[in-house]
XYZ file of C-alpha atoms in Angstrom:
439
model
C -0.716 -22.464 2.529
C -0.989 -20.807 -0.846
C -2.880 -21.802 -3.977
C -1.000 -22.914 -7.110
C 0.598 -19.964 -8.690
C 1.624 -19.058 -12.050
C 4.941 -17.952 -13.723
C 4.491 -16.086 -16.969
C 7.279 -17.934 -18.792
C 7.386 -20.785 -21.245
C 9.245 -23.772 -19.730
C 10.716 -22.283 -16.643
C 8.073 -22.788 -13.940
C 5.541 -23.685 -16.529
C 5.216 -27.348 -15.883
C 3.899 -28.834 -12.616
C 4.240 -32.438 -11.407
C 4.215 -34.489 -8.224
C 7.454 -35.736 -6.669
C 6.622 -39.340 -7.649
C 5.932 -38.413 -11.253
C 9.102 -36.331 -11.395
C 11.086 -39.362 -10.064
C 9.428 -41.538 -12.747
C 10.437 -39.024 -15.387
C 14.041 -39.384 -14.192
C 13.624 -43.169 -14.347
C 12.510 -42.768 -17.954
C 15.935 -41.164 -18.628
C 17.568 -44.430 -17.750
C 17.548 -46.998 -20.527
C 16.303 -46.377 -24.163
C 12.397 -46.468 -23.690
C 12.184 -42.657 -24.007
C 15.491 -41.627 -25.818
C 18.173 -43.355 -27.779
C 21.374 -44.348 -26.039
C 23.375 -41.754 -28.276
C 21.040 -38.921 -27.083
C 21.476 -40.107 -23.486
C 25.271 -40.061 -23.829
C 25.179 -36.630 -25.296
C 23.131 -35.266 -22.461
C 25.414 -36.732 -19.875
C 28.615 -35.526 -21.489
C 30.608 -32.702 -19.978
C 29.061 -30.006 -22.154
C 30.474 -27.262 -19.812
C 33.971 -28.057 -20.917
C 33.343 -27.302 -24.577
C 33.485 -23.450 -24.149
C 34.930 -20.922 -21.838
C 35.142 -22.529 -18.289
C 37.525 -22.334 -15.346
C 40.656 -24.545 -16.100
C 40.430 -26.542 -13.052
C 39.443 -30.085 -11.785
C 37.905 -28.622 -8.554
C 34.363 -30.073 -8.016
C 31.484 -27.651 -8.371
C 27.781 -27.738 -8.211
C 27.401 -26.560 -11.762
C 28.947 -28.955 -14.367
C 26.290 -28.981 -16.891
C 25.507 -31.392 -19.635
C 22.678 -30.981 -22.216
C 19.558 -30.233 -20.157
C 21.239 -31.359 -16.846
C 22.658 -28.691 -14.452
C 25.342 -31.166 -13.396
C 26.694 -34.363 -14.747
C 29.170 -34.699 -11.812
C 27.944 -34.520 -8.163
C 29.397 -35.234 -4.758
C 29.828 -37.727 -3.199
C 29.185 -39.814 -6.317
C 31.759 -38.401 -8.785
C 34.685 -38.911 -6.311
C 33.527 -42.461 -6.010
C 33.522 -43.186 -9.779
C 29.767 -42.989 -10.080
C 27.977 -40.497 -12.501
C 24.972 -38.642 -11.086
C 22.858 -36.417 -13.214
C 21.259 -33.502 -11.526
C 18.535 -30.940 -12.446
C 17.120 -28.256 -10.289
C 14.307 -25.715 -10.822
C 12.806 -22.805 -8.875
C 10.040 -20.331 -9.151
C 9.797 -17.792 -6.405
C 8.152 -20.206 -4.088
C 8.243 -23.683 -5.555
C 11.511 -25.707 -5.621
C 12.499 -29.011 -7.179
C 15.494 -31.272 -7.361
C 16.021 -34.402 -9.473
C 19.054 -36.781 -9.284
C 19.422 -39.715 -11.580
C 22.120 -42.413 -11.196
C 22.041 -44.311 -14.597
C 24.473 -47.052 -13.528
C 22.308 -48.303 -10.646
C 18.958 -47.507 -12.294
C 17.974 -45.194 -9.592
C 16.256 -41.670 -9.411
C 15.015 -39.503 -6.665
C 13.005 -36.215 -6.707
C 12.407 -33.757 -3.923
C 9.920 -30.878 -4.081
C 9.392 -28.134 -1.579
C 7.343 -24.962 -1.063
C 10.336 -23.142 0.370
C 14.121 -23.211 0.539
C 15.961 -23.601 -2.652
C 16.363 -26.255 -5.394
C 20.074 -26.750 -4.252
C 18.811 -28.135 -0.931
C 16.317 -30.390 -2.748
C 19.127 -31.723 -4.926
C 21.333 -32.474 -1.998
C 18.440 -34.175 -0.080
C 17.789 -36.323 -3.187
C 21.511 -37.119 -3.309
C 21.417 -38.078 0.391
C 18.426 -40.467 -0.365
C 20.311 -42.128 -3.199
C 23.572 -42.368 -1.175
C 21.644 -44.151 1.589
C 20.101 -46.559 -0.875
C 23.324 -47.362 -2.400
C 24.900 -48.018 0.927
C 22.113 -50.411 1.718
C 23.146 -52.228 -1.478
C 26.744 -52.474 -0.261
C 28.276 -49.804 -2.383
C 31.048 -47.944 -0.800
C 31.085 -44.162 -1.248
C 33.958 -41.658 -0.623
C 32.334 -38.990 1.405
C 35.576 -37.257 2.370
C 35.456 -33.420 2.273
C 37.553 -32.336 -0.820
C 39.387 -29.533 0.897
C 41.317 -26.887 -1.018
C 45.110 -27.468 -1.220
C 47.145 -25.844 1.447
C 48.657 -22.428 0.390
C 50.812 -20.063 2.465
C 50.782 -16.204 2.268
C 53.369 -14.836 -0.251
C 54.428 -11.608 -1.905
C 51.930 -10.495 -4.541
C 52.970 -9.459 -8.125
C 52.554 -5.773 -8.249
C 50.516 -5.940 -11.565
C 47.609 -7.523 -9.729
C 46.607 -4.271 -8.304
C 45.579 -3.243 -11.784
C 42.642 -5.744 -11.508
C 40.915 -3.745 -8.872
C 37.531 -2.315 -10.007
C 33.936 -3.204 -10.296
C 32.839 -6.667 -11.124
C 29.380 -7.995 -11.876
C 27.077 -10.847 -12.617
C 23.294 -10.913 -13.007
C 22.865 -11.771 -9.359
C 25.359 -9.500 -7.771
C 27.860 -6.668 -8.315
C 31.019 -6.141 -6.422
C 33.697 -3.532 -5.627
C 37.055 -5.237 -5.633
C 40.277 -3.475 -4.206
C 43.741 -4.907 -4.423
C 46.526 -3.308 -2.389
C 50.302 -3.719 -2.666
C 50.519 -5.773 0.620
C 48.618 -8.619 -1.072
C 45.204 -7.902 0.362
C 41.977 -8.208 -1.669
C 38.870 -6.644 -0.260
C 35.532 -7.278 -1.802
C 32.244 -5.575 -1.062
C 28.980 -6.777 -2.231
C 27.110 -3.699 -3.667
C 23.795 -5.476 -3.955
C 23.899 -6.105 -0.237
C 25.365 -3.059 1.414
C 24.663 -4.334 4.974
C 27.135 -7.246 4.420
C 30.533 -6.299 5.666
C 33.525 -6.249 3.249
C 35.506 -9.542 3.043
C 39.358 -9.491 3.065
C 41.426 -12.183 1.276
C 45.258 -12.665 1.420
C 47.507 -13.495 -1.588
C 49.058 -16.976 -1.362
C 51.846 -18.823 -3.123
C 49.448 -20.768 -5.431
C 48.144 -17.541 -7.084
C 44.844 -17.355 -5.101
C 43.644 -14.827 -2.480
C 42.455 -16.989 0.552
C 40.074 -16.005 3.381
C 40.953 -16.523 7.021
C 39.796 -20.263 6.993
C 41.928 -20.972 3.998
C 39.056 -22.828 2.394
C 37.605 -20.068 0.282
C 39.735 -18.771 -2.566
C 39.480 -16.067 -5.220
C 41.654 -15.720 -8.296
C 41.779 -13.384 -11.406
C 41.584 -15.176 -14.791
C 42.056 -13.614 -18.094
C 40.099 -15.786 -20.515
C 40.399 -16.391 -24.330
C 37.675 -13.810 -25.036
C 39.668 -11.142 -23.400
C 37.469 -10.775 -20.317
C 38.843 -10.629 -16.849
C 36.969 -12.973 -14.515
C 36.892 -13.337 -10.760
C 37.097 -17.089 -10.079
C 35.796 -18.452 -6.840
C 36.473 -21.821 -5.181
C 35.129 -23.247 -1.848
C 33.527 -26.368 -0.222
C 30.881 -26.070 2.380
C 29.433 -28.800 4.557
C 25.648 -28.384 5.176
C 24.553 -30.328 8.221
C 22.347 -33.380 7.148
C 22.720 -32.474 3.361
C 26.316 -33.189 2.622
C 28.926 -31.301 0.619
C 28.324 -28.176 -1.504
C 31.311 -27.316 -3.671
C 31.705 -23.996 -5.532
C 34.215 -23.607 -8.461
C 33.107 -21.100 -10.943
C 33.493 -17.540 -12.377
C 31.589 -15.468 -9.829
C 31.718 -12.224 -11.869
C 33.356 -10.445 -14.728
C 35.166 -7.121 -14.674
C 32.810 -4.420 -15.835
C 34.157 -1.903 -18.504
C 33.918 1.662 -17.488
C 30.878 3.395 -18.796
C 30.874 7.183 -18.531
C 27.548 8.830 -18.954
C 26.338 12.521 -18.948
C 24.821 13.972 -15.850
C 21.575 14.312 -17.827
C 21.516 10.531 -18.453
C 22.361 9.886 -14.870
C 19.519 12.118 -13.768
C 17.114 10.262 -15.954
C 17.977 6.902 -14.453
C 17.998 8.253 -10.902
C 14.382 9.221 -11.598
C 13.474 5.771 -12.869
C 15.163 4.027 -9.928
C 13.226 6.194 -7.475
C 9.868 5.386 -9.167
C 7.574 2.591 -8.260
C 6.511 0.341 -11.185
C 3.563 -1.999 -11.367
C 3.517 -5.218 -13.512
C 0.968 -5.076 -16.296
C 1.078 -8.318 -18.156
C 0.896 -10.917 -15.350
C -1.828 -13.527 -14.950
C -4.209 -12.876 -11.940
C -2.641 -15.939 -10.202
C 0.980 -14.939 -10.909
C 3.429 -15.227 -8.120
C 4.638 -11.788 -9.129
C 1.769 -10.226 -7.296
C 2.685 -11.916 -3.999
C 6.399 -11.000 -4.578
C 5.776 -7.173 -4.567
C 6.078 -7.208 -0.825
C 9.461 -8.890 -0.947
C 10.813 -6.461 -3.465
C 9.785 -3.396 -1.428
C 11.612 -4.962 1.576
C 14.886 -5.533 -0.250
C 17.890 -3.482 0.611
C 18.764 -0.513 -1.686
C 21.759 -1.658 -3.763
C 24.690 0.545 -4.445
C 24.947 0.820 -8.208
C 28.048 0.490 -10.303
C 28.665 3.932 -12.112
C 27.087 3.767 -15.465
C 25.110 0.549 -14.855
C 21.693 -0.518 -13.667
C 22.435 -3.738 -11.900
C 24.318 -5.672 -14.558
C 22.833 -3.748 -17.491
C 24.991 -0.977 -19.050
C 23.202 2.300 -19.511
C 23.259 3.200 -23.116
C 21.214 6.474 -23.030
C 18.467 8.104 -21.063
C 15.913 5.362 -22.010
C 17.927 2.145 -22.675
C 20.146 -0.060 -20.545
C 21.451 -3.373 -22.161
C 22.773 -6.667 -20.674
C 26.151 -7.403 -22.367
C 28.009 -9.564 -19.868
C 29.719 -12.873 -21.028
C 29.706 -15.111 -17.882
C 29.567 -18.958 -18.388
C 27.120 -20.779 -16.086
C 24.404 -19.574 -13.798
C 26.065 -16.287 -12.860
C 25.500 -15.017 -16.496
C 21.881 -16.070 -16.924
C 18.692 -13.952 -16.743
C 20.272 -10.672 -17.928
C 17.885 -7.767 -18.522
C 17.540 -5.331 -21.390
C 15.680 -2.311 -20.149
C 13.738 0.091 -22.255
C 11.829 3.248 -20.779
C 9.241 5.361 -22.648
C 6.724 7.913 -21.984
C 3.062 7.504 -23.012
C 0.179 9.954 -22.271
C 2.294 11.388 -19.492
C 2.925 8.057 -17.874
C 6.378 6.293 -17.617
C 6.524 2.693 -18.821
C 9.266 0.236 -18.597
C 9.893 -2.806 -20.879
C 12.127 -5.431 -19.173
C 12.786 -8.307 -21.597
C 9.288 -8.059 -22.885
C 7.676 -7.731 -19.421
C 5.823 -4.410 -19.256
C 5.539 -2.261 -16.143
C 3.832 1.155 -15.547
C 4.878 3.798 -13.162
C 2.545 3.834 -9.965
C 1.782 7.401 -10.614
C -0.045 6.468 -13.837
C -2.590 4.473 -11.776
C -5.849 6.320 -11.336
C -7.784 6.781 -8.095
C -10.249 4.120 -7.604
C -13.871 5.327 -8.286
C -16.094 4.266 -5.413
C -19.426 5.765 -6.539
C -22.595 3.795 -7.485
C -22.438 1.227 -10.316
C -18.616 1.081 -10.072
C -16.789 -1.620 -12.125
C -13.431 -2.315 -13.668
C -12.991 -4.066 -16.992
C -9.889 -5.773 -18.377
C -9.431 -4.246 -21.793
C -8.408 -6.005 -25.085
C -4.716 -5.636 -24.274
C -5.079 -7.810 -21.245
C -3.230 -5.502 -19.027
C -3.954 -5.580 -15.288
C -6.032 -2.622 -14.014
C -4.243 -0.795 -11.208
C -5.728 1.780 -8.939
C -4.695 4.098 -6.080
C -6.789 4.121 -3.017
C -6.369 7.849 -2.660
C -8.911 9.309 -0.394
C -10.953 6.094 -0.023
C -8.974 4.715 2.810
C -11.154 3.105 5.391
C -13.947 2.168 2.898
C -15.008 -1.390 2.641
C -14.991 -2.741 -0.926
C -17.115 -5.753 -2.062
C -16.183 -7.387 -5.312
C -18.020 -9.662 -7.640
C -15.178 -11.578 -9.213
C -15.651 -12.980 -12.722
C -14.453 -16.407 -13.747
C -10.689 -16.826 -14.432
C -9.888 -13.473 -12.657
C -8.810 -12.172 -9.283
C -7.868 -8.990 -7.330
C -5.217 -8.015 -4.879
C -5.158 -5.141 -2.320
C -1.920 -3.769 -1.028
C -0.983 -1.357 1.753
C 1.566 1.387 1.487
C 4.469 -0.994 2.244
C 3.475 -3.360 -0.619
C 2.005 -6.050 1.792
C -1.120 -7.892 0.558
C -3.998 -7.137 2.827
C -6.714 -8.964 0.736
C -6.814 -11.188 -2.255
C -9.336 -13.368 -3.950
C -6.534 -15.565 -5.237
C -4.704 -16.210 -1.916
C -7.752 -16.338 0.520
C -10.908 -16.341 -1.649
C -11.754 -12.798 -0.508
C -14.732 -10.932 -1.869
C -14.454 -7.991 0.472
C -11.550 -5.726 1.600
C -10.940 -2.710 3.615
C -9.080 0.000 1.564
C -5.678 0.730 3.275
C -4.193 4.257 3.605
C -2.082 5.109 0.559
C -2.802 1.524 -0.873
C -3.248 0.085 -4.293
C -5.783 -2.297 -5.849
C -5.345 -4.412 -8.963
C -7.827 -6.398 -10.987
C -6.552 -9.027 -13.517
C -8.076 -11.529 -15.780
C -8.851 -12.395 -19.334
C -9.649 -9.546 -21.744
C -13.262 -8.580 -21.177
C -13.358 -9.711 -17.469
C -15.523 -7.268 -15.572
C -15.300 -6.767 -11.731
C -18.443 -5.206 -10.208
C -17.722 -3.207 -7.124
C -19.750 -1.713 -4.281
C -18.423 0.345 -1.309
C -19.467 1.098 2.262
């Protein structure tokens, strides 16, 4: 069990509600009590089809309207029924809302684990059961990919080999003359490379024949890697995928000096400075330290193109969820400490944190800038720290692996043993003062 946490963004994760209230909100989007019918019609229209989008009728989990993540959802869409779907996630909270205007029905599912996709699928199963109870017949057959047979591959497709990327993942794609496409996920080096075989419908298929990749040159001149598949999750129903997974990354040659600068940044631990004391970011630090070390695309940091020794910019154009949340990164030095600005979120290198003072009359005060106060344990490991926590504030203690060992926010701690090579952070409103004593 964890207390309510905070996400330092407006809108995303910034509104909390119960499942019943969320379902009632979905119900308010049926009929014209809240919005005019013209507005409801505009929201439910296939907005995704107005711009760059895969030229296919294949079902997909993302077919967005205005505000809705999807205005088509299985099994309803293949039964001639429109379902409107919206999901939302913070790191640990997940929500799914499904609304069926024609039948005046809405269902909401919240969870403190998993993913919003599962919540949406659960809500859809609830509504499907309710419709069946009304005698409505649904087509729940699995929309399999059309059959395709291995075929000779056009030789020019080998030119599409290279690096591909999205905000979530980067890939190395190789294409050989024998019609084999091999894809490695650079962000997850432990995942084995996948092989796909060229087929007579222009796709590359996996061994099951039910997962397909295809190269698409779009109107904007970009080369995209299109993916299509349909999965069946026990108890939750069908999950179709039909989208641009990634775009081919332009080559970006940088000098050895610029590469050395970014190698140094990437080997440096950075600490969040602008987060509220109850932010989920503090609990997520342990997750980030446990992640695999990704293999980087030459000239890139994740999906951001390295511009010079202090800047990397997100420039990819990918329609849908695979293009969201890109990061512009700017690094600078101040008073001998390295700082990193990521889309306005500020981080300080861990080396810039002073050693915690454990003498008499020790205290830490949040300054006017509101930045969190980070300290290294240094030679104070093994000491017991007692904290008088001010109102609307909190502290966190971490061991050398980034695991939380004490927290006034999570567990109401007022005492903590200082771990070897650990860190302590105090956060709150400007002027918040933490009084400390040690044994």
